[in-house]
């Protein structure tokens, strides 16, 4: 993430950073407990996809909020990512495309949980919450 600062943002670079950062972090957070509990490979694969998509959506929301939120709610200056030349999703594709991608990723994350049925509702609620957060 820090190595990308000051470089021209491209969608490929942003995705590479965000997937290896927030996407991977959320994926391991939901997958590891399932593995330790003896979940089947199909369940762990579903959780991995959920985590990667929901984590990427979370990071894009964070990028959008850095441009559109307010400093008091965010706890940092609005536009600080842009000032630092950070690789952000909105810098690569714009705010509107970023918001569409948040929706697409959130829906994909929730679809990934289909094999888990109703017991995955807390994870669906978490994805919806993360996508609609304002701080």
mmCIF file of the C-alpha atoms, coordinates in Angstrom:
data_MODEL
# 
_entry.id   MODEL 
# 
loop_
_atom_site.group_PDB 
_atom_site.id 
_atom_site.type_symbol 
_atom_site.label_atom_id 
_atom_site.label_alt_id 
_atom_site.label_comp_id 
_atom_site.label_asym_id 
_atom_site.label_entity_id 
_atom_site.label_seq_id 
_atom_site.pdbx_PDB_ins_code 
_atom_site.Cartn_x 
_atom_site.Cartn_y 
_atom_site.Cartn_z 
_atom_site.occupancy 
_atom_site.B_iso_or_equiv 
_atom_site.pdbx_formal_charge 
_atom_site.auth_seq_id 
_atom_site.auth_comp_id 
_atom_site.auth_asym_id 
_atom_site.auth_atom_id 
_atom_site.pdbx_PDB_model_num 
ATOM 1   C CA . UNK A 1 1   ? 0.000   0.000   0.000   1.00 0.00 ? 1   UNK A CA 1 
ATOM 2   C CA . UNK A 1 2   ? 2.709   2.466   0.969   1.00 0.00 ? 2   UNK A CA 1 
ATOM 3   C CA . UNK A 1 3   ? 4.858   1.571   -2.048  1.00 0.00 ? 3   UNK A CA 1 
ATOM 4   C CA . UNK A 1 4   ? 2.011   2.702   -4.304  1.00 0.00 ? 4   UNK A CA 1 
ATOM 5   C CA . UNK A 1 5   ? 1.920   6.205   -2.867  1.00 0.00 ? 5   UNK A CA 1 
ATOM 6   C CA . UNK A 1 6   ? 2.679   8.872   -5.440  1.00 0.00 ? 6   UNK A CA 1 
ATOM 7   C CA . UNK A 1 7   ? 2.338   6.505   -8.391  1.00 0.00 ? 7   UNK A CA 1 
ATOM 8   C CA . UNK A 1 8   ? -0.320  6.850   -11.067 1.00 0.00 ? 8   UNK A CA 1 
ATOM 9   C CA . UNK A 1 9   ? -3.344  4.823   -9.929  1.00 0.00 ? 9   UNK A CA 1 
ATOM 10  C CA . UNK A 1 10  ? -4.568  2.062   -12.191 1.00 0.00 ? 10  UNK A CA 1 
ATOM 11  C CA . UNK A 1 11  ? -7.397  -0.346  -11.538 1.00 0.00 ? 11  UNK A CA 1 
ATOM 12  C CA . UNK A 1 12  ? -5.008  -3.301  -11.724 1.00 0.00 ? 12  UNK A CA 1 
ATOM 13  C CA . UNK A 1 13  ? -2.657  -1.815  -9.109  1.00 0.00 ? 13  UNK A CA 1 
ATOM 14  C CA . UNK A 1 14  ? -5.474  -0.779  -6.794  1.00 0.00 ? 14  UNK A CA 1 
ATOM 15  C CA . UNK A 1 15  ? -7.084  -4.217  -6.966  1.00 0.00 ? 15  UNK A CA 1 
ATOM 16  C CA . UNK A 1 16  ? -3.759  -5.908  -6.309  1.00 0.00 ? 16  UNK A CA 1 
ATOM 17  C CA . UNK A 1 17  ? -3.214  -3.817  -3.175  1.00 0.00 ? 17  UNK A CA 1 
ATOM 18  C CA . UNK A 1 18  ? -6.771  -4.030  -1.864  1.00 0.00 ? 18  UNK A CA 1 
ATOM 19  C CA . UNK A 1 19  ? -7.120  -7.778  -2.491  1.00 0.00 ? 19  UNK A CA 1 
ATOM 20  C CA . UNK A 1 20  ? -3.883  -8.553  -0.680  1.00 0.00 ? 20  UNK A CA 1 
ATOM 21  C CA . UNK A 1 21  ? -4.733  -6.202  2.157   1.00 0.00 ? 21  UNK A CA 1 
ATOM 22  C CA . UNK A 1 22  ? -8.368  -5.990  3.224   1.00 0.00 ? 22  UNK A CA 1 
ATOM 23  C CA . UNK A 1 23  ? -9.708  -8.778  0.994   1.00 0.00 ? 23  UNK A CA 1 
ATOM 24  C CA . UNK A 1 24  ? -7.240  -11.334 2.305   1.00 0.00 ? 24  UNK A CA 1 
ATOM 25  C CA . UNK A 1 25  ? -7.660  -10.159 5.897   1.00 0.00 ? 25  UNK A CA 1 
ATOM 26  C CA . UNK A 1 26  ? -11.415 -10.666 5.908   1.00 0.00 ? 26  UNK A CA 1 
ATOM 27  C CA . UNK A 1 27  ? -11.124 -13.938 3.988   1.00 0.00 ? 27  UNK A CA 1 
ATOM 28  C CA . UNK A 1 28  ? -8.826  -15.465 6.582   1.00 0.00 ? 28  UNK A CA 1 
ATOM 29  C CA . UNK A 1 29  ? -10.994 -14.122 9.416   1.00 0.00 ? 29  UNK A CA 1 
ATOM 30  C CA . UNK A 1 30  ? -14.052 -16.019 8.189   1.00 0.00 ? 30  UNK A CA 1 
ATOM 31  C CA . UNK A 1 31  ? -12.322 -19.043 6.682   1.00 0.00 ? 31  UNK A CA 1 
ATOM 32  C CA . UNK A 1 32  ? -9.881  -20.000 9.434   1.00 0.00 ? 32  UNK A CA 1 
ATOM 33  C CA . UNK A 1 33  ? -12.519 -20.696 12.113  1.00 0.00 ? 33  UNK A CA 1 
ATOM 34  C CA . UNK A 1 34  ? -14.391 -22.888 9.628   1.00 0.00 ? 34  UNK A CA 1 
ATOM 35  C CA . UNK A 1 35  ? -11.230 -24.840 8.804   1.00 0.00 ? 35  UNK A CA 1 
ATOM 36  C CA . UNK A 1 36  ? -10.482 -25.303 12.509  1.00 0.00 ? 36  UNK A CA 1 
ATOM 37  C CA . UNK A 1 37  ? -14.052 -26.528 13.042  1.00 0.00 ? 37  UNK A CA 1 
ATOM 38  C CA . UNK A 1 38  ? -13.626 -29.144 10.309  1.00 0.00 ? 38  UNK A CA 1 
ATOM 39  C CA . UNK A 1 39  ? -15.730 -27.518 7.589   1.00 0.00 ? 39  UNK A CA 1 
ATOM 40  C CA . UNK A 1 40  ? -15.863 -29.138 4.178   1.00 0.00 ? 40  UNK A CA 1 
ATOM 41  C CA . UNK A 1 41  ? -13.804 -27.747 1.310   1.00 0.00 ? 41  UNK A CA 1 
ATOM 42  C CA . UNK A 1 42  ? -16.963 -26.394 -0.347  1.00 0.00 ? 42  UNK A CA 1 
ATOM 43  C CA . UNK A 1 43  ? -17.842 -24.427 2.791   1.00 0.00 ? 43  UNK A CA 1 
ATOM 44  C CA . UNK A 1 44  ? -14.338 -23.020 3.175   1.00 0.00 ? 44  UNK A CA 1 
ATOM 45  C CA . UNK A 1 45  ? -14.304 -22.090 -0.528  1.00 0.00 ? 45  UNK A CA 1 
ATOM 46  C CA . UNK A 1 46  ? -17.626 -20.247 -0.114  1.00 0.00 ? 46  UNK A CA 1 
ATOM 47  C CA . UNK A 1 47  ? -16.327 -18.421 2.952   1.00 0.00 ? 47  UNK A CA 1 
ATOM 48  C CA . UNK A 1 48  ? -13.095 -17.525 1.183   1.00 0.00 ? 48  UNK A CA 1 
ATOM 49  C CA . UNK A 1 49  ? -14.995 -15.963 -1.734  1.00 0.00 ? 49  UNK A CA 1 
ATOM 50  C CA . UNK A 1 50  ? -17.322 -14.155 0.670   1.00 0.00 ? 50  UNK A CA 1 
ATOM 51  C CA . UNK A 1 51  ? -14.371 -12.759 2.618   1.00 0.00 ? 51  UNK A CA 1 
ATOM 52  C CA . UNK A 1 52  ? -12.457 -11.638 -0.439  1.00 0.00 ? 52  UNK A CA 1 
ATOM 53  C CA . UNK A 1 53  ? -15.460 -9.901  -2.029  1.00 0.00 ? 53  UNK A CA 1 
ATOM 54  C CA . UNK A 1 54  ? -16.759 -8.365  1.210   1.00 0.00 ? 54  UNK A CA 1 
ATOM 55  C CA . UNK A 1 55  ? -13.247 -7.270  2.186   1.00 0.00 ? 55  UNK A CA 1 
ATOM 56  C CA . UNK A 1 56  ? -12.655 -5.610  -1.167  1.00 0.00 ? 56  UNK A CA 1 
ATOM 57  C CA . UNK A 1 57  ? -16.047 -3.879  -0.923  1.00 0.00 ? 57  UNK A CA 1 
ATOM 58  C CA . UNK A 1 58  ? -15.119 -2.689  2.592   1.00 0.00 ? 58  UNK A CA 1 
ATOM 59  C CA . UNK A 1 59  ? -11.880 -1.172  1.333   1.00 0.00 ? 59  UNK A CA 1 
ATOM 60  C CA . UNK A 1 60  ? -13.594 0.567   -1.591  1.00 0.00 ? 60  UNK A CA 1 
ATOM 61  C CA . UNK A 1 61  ? -16.134 2.032   0.846   1.00 0.00 ? 61  UNK A CA 1 
ATOM 62  C CA . UNK A 1 62  ? -13.201 3.277   2.915   1.00 0.00 ? 62  UNK A CA 1 
ATOM 63  C CA . UNK A 1 63  ? -11.697 4.889   -0.193  1.00 0.00 ? 63  UNK A CA 1 
ATOM 64  C CA . UNK A 1 64  ? -15.028 6.534   -1.095  1.00 0.00 ? 64  UNK A CA 1 
ATOM 65  C CA . UNK A 1 65  ? -15.554 7.808   2.444   1.00 0.00 ? 65  UNK A CA 1 
ATOM 66  C CA . UNK A 1 66  ? -12.103 9.367   2.408   1.00 0.00 ? 66  UNK A CA 1 
ATOM 67  C CA . UNK A 1 67  ? -13.313 11.533  -0.471  1.00 0.00 ? 67  UNK A CA 1 
ATOM 68  C CA . UNK A 1 68  ? -16.917 12.136  0.559   1.00 0.00 ? 68  UNK A CA 1 
ATOM 69  C CA . UNK A 1 69  ? -17.136 11.764  4.343   1.00 0.00 ? 69  UNK A CA 1 
ATOM 70  C CA . UNK A 1 70  ? -16.546 14.335  7.029   1.00 0.00 ? 70  UNK A CA 1 
ATOM 71  C CA . UNK A 1 71  ? -13.390 14.659  9.080   1.00 0.00 ? 71  UNK A CA 1 
ATOM 72  C CA . UNK A 1 72  ? -15.128 14.366  12.449  1.00 0.00 ? 72  UNK A CA 1 
ATOM 73  C CA . UNK A 1 73  ? -16.792 11.045  11.578  1.00 0.00 ? 73  UNK A CA 1 
ATOM 74  C CA . UNK A 1 74  ? -13.755 9.620   9.803   1.00 0.00 ? 74  UNK A CA 1 
ATOM 75  C CA . UNK A 1 75  ? -11.237 10.670  12.425  1.00 0.00 ? 75  UNK A CA 1 
ATOM 76  C CA . UNK A 1 76  ? -8.932  11.958  9.704   1.00 0.00 ? 76  UNK A CA 1 
ATOM 77  C CA . UNK A 1 77  ? -8.923  14.695  7.113   1.00 0.00 ? 77  UNK A CA 1 
ATOM 78  C CA . UNK A 1 78  ? -11.231 14.196  4.141   1.00 0.00 ? 78  UNK A CA 1 
ATOM 79  C CA . UNK A 1 79  ? -9.150  13.834  1.009   1.00 0.00 ? 79  UNK A CA 1 
ATOM 80  C CA . UNK A 1 80  ? -6.059  12.711  2.915   1.00 0.00 ? 80  UNK A CA 1 
ATOM 81  C CA . UNK A 1 81  ? -5.624  9.713   0.598   1.00 0.00 ? 81  UNK A CA 1 
ATOM 82  C CA . UNK A 1 82  ? -5.602  11.964  -2.449  1.00 0.00 ? 82  UNK A CA 1 
ATOM 83  C CA . UNK A 1 83  ? -3.148  14.366  -0.807  1.00 0.00 ? 83  UNK A CA 1 
ATOM 84  C CA . UNK A 1 84  ? -0.790  11.498  -0.053  1.00 0.00 ? 84  UNK A CA 1 
ATOM 85  C CA . UNK A 1 85  ? -1.129  10.124  -3.583  1.00 0.00 ? 85  UNK A CA 1 
ATOM 86  C CA . UNK A 1 86  ? -2.535  6.818   -2.336  1.00 0.00 ? 86  UNK A CA 1 
ATOM 87  C CA . UNK A 1 87  ? -3.776  4.128   -4.688  1.00 0.00 ? 87  UNK A CA 1 
ATOM 88  C CA . UNK A 1 88  ? -7.531  4.247   -4.212  1.00 0.00 ? 88  UNK A CA 1 
ATOM 89  C CA . UNK A 1 89  ? -10.402 2.802   -6.167  1.00 0.00 ? 89  UNK A CA 1 
ATOM 90  C CA . UNK A 1 90  ? -12.011 6.216   -6.818  1.00 0.00 ? 90  UNK A CA 1 
ATOM 91  C CA . UNK A 1 91  ? -8.671  7.585   -8.036  1.00 0.00 ? 91  UNK A CA 1 
ATOM 92  C CA . UNK A 1 92  ? -8.524  4.775   -10.596 1.00 0.00 ? 92  UNK A CA 1 
ATOM 93  C CA . UNK A 1 93  ? -12.150 4.654   -11.789 1.00 0.00 ? 93  UNK A CA 1 
ATOM 94  C CA . UNK A 1 94  ? -14.092 7.529   -10.180 1.00 0.00 ? 94  UNK A CA 1 
ATOM 95  C CA . UNK A 1 95  ? -16.719 7.707   -7.437  1.00 0.00 ? 95  UNK A CA 1 
ATOM 96  C CA . UNK A 1 96  ? -19.705 6.445   -9.434  1.00 0.00 ? 96  UNK A CA 1 
ATOM 97  C CA . UNK A 1 97  ? -17.900 3.342   -10.684 1.00 0.00 ? 97  UNK A CA 1 
ATOM 98  C CA . UNK A 1 98  ? -16.606 2.764   -7.147  1.00 0.00 ? 98  UNK A CA 1 
ATOM 99  C CA . UNK A 1 99  ? -20.132 2.828   -5.729  1.00 0.00 ? 99  UNK A CA 1 
ATOM 100 C CA . UNK A 1 100 ? -21.345 0.396   -8.401  1.00 0.00 ? 100 UNK A CA 1 
ATOM 101 C CA . UNK A 1 101 ? -18.471 -1.944  -7.578  1.00 0.00 ? 101 UNK A CA 1 
ATOM 102 C CA . UNK A 1 102 ? -19.317 -1.851  -3.870  1.00 0.00 ? 102 UNK A CA 1 
ATOM 103 C CA . UNK A 1 103 ? -22.832 -3.025  -4.705  1.00 0.00 ? 103 UNK A CA 1 
ATOM 104 C CA . UNK A 1 104 ? -21.615 -5.711  -7.122  1.00 0.00 ? 104 UNK A CA 1 
ATOM 105 C CA . UNK A 1 105 ? -19.048 -7.085  -4.657  1.00 0.00 ? 105 UNK A CA 1 
ATOM 106 C CA . UNK A 1 106 ? -21.515 -7.086  -1.769  1.00 0.00 ? 106 UNK A CA 1 
ATOM 107 C CA . UNK A 1 107 ? -24.051 -9.011  -3.833  1.00 0.00 ? 107 UNK A CA 1 
ATOM 108 C CA . UNK A 1 108 ? -21.336 -11.441 -4.941  1.00 0.00 ? 108 UNK A CA 1 
ATOM 109 C CA . UNK A 1 109 ? -20.219 -11.955 -1.342  1.00 0.00 ? 109 UNK A CA 1 
ATOM 110 C CA . UNK A 1 110 ? -23.764 -12.736 -0.262  1.00 0.00 ? 110 UNK A CA 1 
ATOM 111 C CA . UNK A 1 111 ? -24.304 -15.108 -3.214  1.00 0.00 ? 111 UNK A CA 1 
ATOM 112 C CA . UNK A 1 112 ? -21.151 -16.970 -2.205  1.00 0.00 ? 112 UNK A CA 1 
ATOM 113 C CA . UNK A 1 113 ? -22.923 -17.869 1.043   1.00 0.00 ? 113 UNK A CA 1 
ATOM 114 C CA . UNK A 1 114 ? -25.892 -19.543 -0.689  1.00 0.00 ? 114 UNK A CA 1 
ATOM 115 C CA . UNK A 1 115 ? -24.632 -23.088 0.056   1.00 0.00 ? 115 UNK A CA 1 
ATOM 116 C CA . UNK A 1 116 ? -24.535 -22.257 3.752   1.00 0.00 ? 116 UNK A CA 1 
ATOM 117 C CA . UNK A 1 117 ? -28.247 -21.406 3.916   1.00 0.00 ? 117 UNK A CA 1 
ATOM 118 C CA . UNK A 1 118 ? -29.847 -19.390 6.715   1.00 0.00 ? 118 UNK A CA 1 
ATOM 119 C CA . UNK A 1 119 ? -27.025 -20.027 9.185   1.00 0.00 ? 119 UNK A CA 1 
ATOM 120 C CA . UNK A 1 120 ? -24.900 -17.566 7.178   1.00 0.00 ? 120 UNK A CA 1 
ATOM 121 C CA . UNK A 1 121 ? -27.329 -14.687 7.743   1.00 0.00 ? 121 UNK A CA 1 
ATOM 122 C CA . UNK A 1 122 ? -25.010 -12.945 10.248  1.00 0.00 ? 122 UNK A CA 1 
ATOM 123 C CA . UNK A 1 123 ? -22.315 -12.811 7.544   1.00 0.00 ? 123 UNK A CA 1 
ATOM 124 C CA . UNK A 1 124 ? -24.836 -11.448 5.020   1.00 0.00 ? 124 UNK A CA 1 
ATOM 125 C CA . UNK A 1 125 ? -25.853 -8.774  7.523   1.00 0.00 ? 125 UNK A CA 1 
ATOM 126 C CA . UNK A 1 126 ? -22.187 -7.929  8.086   1.00 0.00 ? 126 UNK A CA 1 
ATOM 127 C CA . UNK A 1 127 ? -21.618 -7.493  4.335   1.00 0.00 ? 127 UNK A CA 1 
ATOM 128 C CA . UNK A 1 128 ? -24.662 -5.227  4.041   1.00 0.00 ? 128 UNK A CA 1 
ATOM 129 C CA . UNK A 1 129 ? -23.514 -3.183  7.018   1.00 0.00 ? 129 UNK A CA 1 
ATOM 130 C CA . UNK A 1 130 ? -19.966 -2.795  5.730   1.00 0.00 ? 130 UNK A CA 1 
ATOM 131 C CA . UNK A 1 131 ? -21.226 -1.691  2.313   1.00 0.00 ? 131 UNK A CA 1 
ATOM 132 C CA . UNK A 1 132 ? -23.561 0.941   3.736   1.00 0.00 ? 132 UNK A CA 1 
ATOM 133 C CA . UNK A 1 133 ? -21.356 2.339   6.477   1.00 0.00 ? 133 UNK A CA 1 
ATOM 134 C CA . UNK A 1 134 ? -20.769 6.057   6.726   1.00 0.00 ? 134 UNK A CA 1 
ATOM 135 C CA . UNK A 1 135 ? -17.702 5.963   9.007   1.00 0.00 ? 135 UNK A CA 1 
# 
